[in-house]
Short mmCIF file of C-alpha atoms in Angstrom, two decimals:
data_model
loop_
_atom_site.label_atom_id
_atom_site.label_comp_id
_atom_site.label_asym_id
_atom_site.label_seq_id
_atom_site.Cartn_x
_atom_site.Cartn_y
_atom_site.Cartn_z
CA MET A 1 3.03 -2.06 4.15
CA SER A 2 1.07 -3.31 7.13
CA GLU A 3 -2.68 -3.36 6.82
CA GLY A 4 -5.50 -3.66 9.34
CA LYS A 5 -8.78 -2.33 10.60
CA ALA A 6 -9.71 -0.11 13.52
CA ASP A 7 -10.39 -1.69 16.89
CA SER A 8 -12.54 1.31 17.82
CA VAL A 9 -13.91 4.48 16.23
CA GLU A 10 -11.47 6.50 18.38
CA GLU A 11 -8.35 5.04 16.72
CA THR A 12 -6.71 7.28 14.14
CA PRO A 13 -5.42 5.79 10.86
CA PHE A 14 -1.81 6.32 11.97
CA GLU A 15 -2.46 4.63 15.33
CA ILE A 16 -3.96 1.68 13.46
CA ALA A 17 -0.95 1.51 11.14
CA ARG A 18 1.52 1.54 14.06
CA ARG A 19 -0.44 -1.12 15.95
CA GLU A 20 -0.64 -3.37 12.90
CA ALA A 21 3.08 -2.95 12.17
CA PHE A 22 3.80 -4.01 15.75
CA GLU A 23 1.48 -7.02 15.58
CA GLU A 24 2.69 -8.17 12.16
CA ILE A 25 6.44 -7.50 12.12
CA GLY A 26 7.27 -6.46 15.68
CA LEU A 27 7.96 -2.77 14.92
CA PRO A 28 7.42 -1.03 18.29
CA ASN A 29 4.37 1.26 18.23
CA ASP A 30 6.13 3.71 20.55
CA ASN A 31 9.26 5.51 19.30
CA ARG A 32 10.71 5.37 22.81
CA LYS A 33 10.89 1.58 22.47
CA LEU A 34 12.85 1.69 19.22
CA PRO A 35 16.64 1.20 19.35
CA HIS A 36 18.34 4.60 19.56
CA PRO A 37 18.54 6.67 17.35
CA MET A 38 15.80 5.14 15.16
CA GLN A 39 12.34 6.64 14.96
CA VAL A 40 9.15 6.42 12.90
CA GLU A 41 8.16 9.79 11.49
CA HIS A 42 4.55 10.26 10.39
CA ILE A 43 4.68 12.03 7.01
CA CYS A 44 1.07 12.19 5.83
CA GLU A 45 -2.10 10.31 4.96
CA LEU A 46 -3.32 9.82 1.40
CA PRO A 47 -6.94 10.00 0.22
CA THR A 48 -9.09 7.04 1.23
CA ASN A 49 -9.25 4.05 -1.12
CA LEU A 50 -12.37 1.91 -1.48
CA ALA A 51 -12.13 -1.88 -1.41
CA LEU A 52 -14.71 -4.06 -3.17
CA THR A 53 -15.47 -5.55 0.25
CA GLU A 54 -16.81 -2.13 1.29
CA LEU A 55 -13.86 -1.12 3.44
CA GLY A 56 -12.33 2.34 3.36
CA VAL A 57 -8.52 2.14 3.42
CA VAL A 58 -6.53 5.22 4.51
CA PRO A 59 -2.86 4.89 3.43
CA CYS A 60 -0.50 6.29 6.07
CA VAL A 61 2.96 7.32 4.91
CA ALA A 62 5.75 7.14 7.47
CA LEU A 63 9.54 7.07 7.42
CA LEU A 64 11.66 4.80 9.60
CA HIS A 65 15.00 6.55 9.96
CA ALA A 66 17.87 7.38 12.30
CA GLY A 67 18.07 11.12 11.72
CA ASP A 68 21.62 12.30 11.00
CA ASP A 69 23.06 9.07 12.32
CA PRO A 70 24.46 6.74 9.60
CA THR A 71 22.59 3.77 11.12
CA ASP A 72 20.57 1.96 8.44
CA PRO A 73 17.26 0.72 9.92
CA GLU A 74 16.99 -1.92 7.19
CA GLU A 75 20.31 -3.37 8.32
CA ASN A 76 19.94 -2.92 12.07
CA LEU A 77 16.30 -3.55 12.90
CA ILE A 78 15.36 -7.24 12.83
CA PRO A 79 11.64 -7.89 12.18
CA ARG A 80 9.73 -10.39 14.32
CA LEU A 81 7.05 -11.85 12.08
CA ASP A 82 3.66 -13.09 13.16
CA ALA A 83 3.46 -16.26 11.06
CA LYS A 84 -0.34 -16.17 11.16
CA GLU A 85 -0.40 -12.86 9.28
CA VAL A 86 2.95 -12.39 7.52
CA SER A 87 5.03 -14.82 5.51
CA ALA A 88 7.95 -12.53 4.64
CA VAL A 89 9.35 -9.01 4.87
CA PHE A 90 11.05 -7.46 1.86
CA SER A 91 11.92 -4.05 0.48
CA ALA A 92 12.25 -2.41 -2.92
CA PRO A 93 13.44 1.03 -4.11
CA PHE A 94 10.44 3.35 -3.78
CA HIS A 95 11.09 5.12 -7.08
CA GLN A 96 10.85 1.78 -8.87
CA PHE A 97 7.06 1.85 -8.46
CA LEU A 98 7.01 4.42 -11.27
CA SER A 99 9.05 2.26 -13.64
CA GLU A 100 8.31 -0.57 -16.07
CA TYR A 101 11.74 -2.14 -15.76
CA HIS A 102 14.25 -3.25 -13.16
CA ASP A 103 16.71 -0.63 -11.95
CA LYS A 104 20.18 -1.78 -13.02
CA GLN A 105 21.82 0.58 -10.53
CA THR A 106 20.30 -1.39 -7.66
CA GLN A 107 21.20 -4.78 -9.19
CA MET A 108 17.60 -5.53 -10.09
CA ALA A 109 18.16 -6.06 -13.82
CA GLN A 110 17.99 -9.86 -13.52
CA GLY A 111 15.06 -12.18 -13.11
CA PRO A 112 11.51 -11.70 -14.46
CA LYS A 113 10.08 -8.43 -15.67
CA TRP A 114 9.56 -5.83 -12.94
CA TYR A 115 6.10 -4.65 -14.04
CA LYS A 116 2.99 -5.91 -15.79
CA GLY A 117 -0.39 -4.23 -15.99
CA HIS A 118 -3.77 -4.36 -17.66
CA TRP A 119 -7.07 -2.49 -17.66
CA SER A 120 -10.05 -4.03 -15.94
CA SER A 121 -13.71 -2.96 -15.69
CA TRP A 122 -14.84 -2.21 -12.16
CA TYR A 123 -18.51 -1.32 -12.15
CA ASP A 124 -18.87 1.99 -14.00
CA GLY A 125 -15.22 2.63 -14.77
CA SER A 126 -11.90 1.27 -16.02
CA TRP A 127 -9.20 0.48 -13.49
CA ARG A 128 -5.54 -0.17 -14.07
CA MET A 129 -4.34 -3.33 -12.37
CA HIS A 130 -0.65 -3.16 -11.44
CA TYR A 131 1.65 -6.13 -10.80
CA PHE A 132 5.22 -5.68 -9.55
CA TYR A 133 7.67 -8.59 -9.36
CA ILE A 134 10.38 -8.05 -6.76
CA PRO A 135 13.46 -10.34 -6.66
CA ARG A 136 13.74 -12.19 -3.37
CA SER A 137 17.44 -11.44 -2.96
CA VAL A 138 19.16 -8.38 -4.33
CA LYS A 139 22.24 -7.84 -2.19
CA SER A 140 23.45 -11.43 -2.15
CA GLY A 141 23.25 -11.77 -5.93
CA THR A 142 21.30 -15.01 -5.56
CA LEU A 143 17.89 -14.50 -7.09
CA SER A 144 15.00 -16.85 -6.43
CA PRO A 145 13.09 -17.96 -9.55
CA GLU A 146 9.86 -16.86 -7.86
CA PRO A 147 9.85 -13.16 -6.95
CA TYR A 148 7.56 -11.46 -4.49
CA LYS A 149 4.44 -10.19 -6.24
CA VAL A 150 2.86 -6.88 -5.22
CA PHE A 151 -0.56 -6.27 -6.74
CA GLY A 152 -4.12 -5.11 -6.08
CA MET A 153 -4.81 -2.20 -3.76
CA THR A 154 -1.30 -2.42 -2.28
CA ALA A 155 0.25 -1.81 -5.70
CA ARG A 156 -2.17 1.01 -6.47
CA ILE A 157 -1.34 2.78 -3.19
CA LEU A 158 2.42 2.44 -3.76
CA VAL A 159 2.09 3.90 -7.27
CA ASP A 160 0.02 6.83 -5.98
CA ALA A 161 2.43 7.47 -3.09
CA ALA A 162 5.44 7.43 -5.43
CA ARG A 163 3.67 9.81 -7.86
CA ILE A 164 3.17 12.30 -5.03
CA ALA A 165 6.59 11.84 -3.40
CA TYR A 166 8.61 12.30 -6.59
CA ALA A 167 6.18 14.61 -8.44
CA GLU A 168 6.52 12.27 -11.41
CA GLU A 169 4.10 10.25 -13.48
CA PRO A 170 4.62 6.50 -14.01
CA ALA A 171 6.16 5.10 -17.18
CA PHE A 172 3.08 2.87 -17.54
CA GLU A 173 -0.64 3.57 -17.85
CA TYR A 174 -2.53 4.34 -14.63
CA ASN A 175 -5.69 5.89 -13.18
CA SER A 176 -5.14 9.63 -12.88
CA GLY A 177 -7.07 10.06 -9.62
CA VAL A 178 -5.71 9.31 -6.16
CA GLY A 179 -8.08 7.47 -3.85
CA ASP A 180 -11.85 7.02 -4.09
CA GLU A 181 -13.20 9.73 -1.81
CA HIS A 182 -15.65 11.03 -4.42
CA MET A 183 -17.31 7.60 -4.62
CA LEU A 184 -17.13 7.16 -0.85
CA ARG A 185 -18.98 10.43 -0.27
CA LYS A 186 -21.75 9.31 -2.59
CA LEU A 187 -22.00 5.93 -0.88
CA LEU A 188 -22.28 7.66 2.47
CA GLU A 189 -25.12 9.78 1.13
CA THR A 190 -27.01 6.63 0.14
CA GLY A 191 -26.52 5.10 3.59
CA ARG A 192 -24.23 2.30 2.45
CA PHE A 193 -21.69 2.76 5.25
CA SER A 194 -22.12 2.39 9.00
CA VAL A 195 -19.81 2.33 12.04
CA GLU A 196 -19.84 -1.48 11.99
CA ARG A 197 -19.42 -3.38 8.76
CA LYS A 198 -22.22 -5.81 7.95
CA PRO A 199 -21.12 -9.41 7.25
CA GLY A 200 -21.06 -10.24 3.55
CA SER A 201 -21.54 -6.62 2.56
CA GLN A 202 -20.36 -5.92 -0.97
CA ILE A 203 -20.94 -3.02 -3.30
CA SER A 204 -23.26 -4.01 -6.14
CA ARG A 205 -23.75 -2.66 -9.65
CA GLN A 206 -27.07 -1.29 -8.46
CA ASP A 207 -25.31 0.69 -5.72
CA VAL A 208 -22.89 2.22 -8.22
CA ALA A 209 -25.70 3.01 -10.67
CA LYS A 210 -27.55 4.74 -7.84
CA ILE A 211 -24.65 6.89 -6.70
CA SER A 212 -23.78 7.86 -10.30
CA LYS A 213 -27.05 9.81 -10.37
CA ILE A 214 -26.21 11.84 -7.25
#
């Protein structure tokens, strides 16, 4: 999951996602520049999520594949990392983001627990905080004692995307809604958002109390 912000108001969320993927891991932002027969297929966009830093995040779902060709992009496309933004690239079975435990069929039964979670108060509501622990090496059989940790908004988006993709509910507790567009609409009505983000801007308890009355 590459993340970034718009360079202009004309950029679409998918254009931003492709540009960020190119800048961070070297994935060409033009399908014509990908090794044949690989391509990035834009599947959909999920409802906008709201960050505490007053940023609206639009998750873009895309599939990197080779069509009917047996070529495996994960095996044949070598990422080029920007060390200033990315420290590592890793993958995990998508369906696992609905599970509490490692998937033995994909050799992920070793190492620390796959999932942990807890409820946290965020202004006027309760929010489920998800933590996924992904082994650093699955195929080699050599597991690092320190797995990759996926948490925060990234984990929430992956859970929501998996819920929609598989039409299944997670094995753990979660927020039933997808995205924060209801709250975003209310914030817009109060004039909290503008084209350019103000430095140090952060949603306050007073802001949430105000919009709860709308």
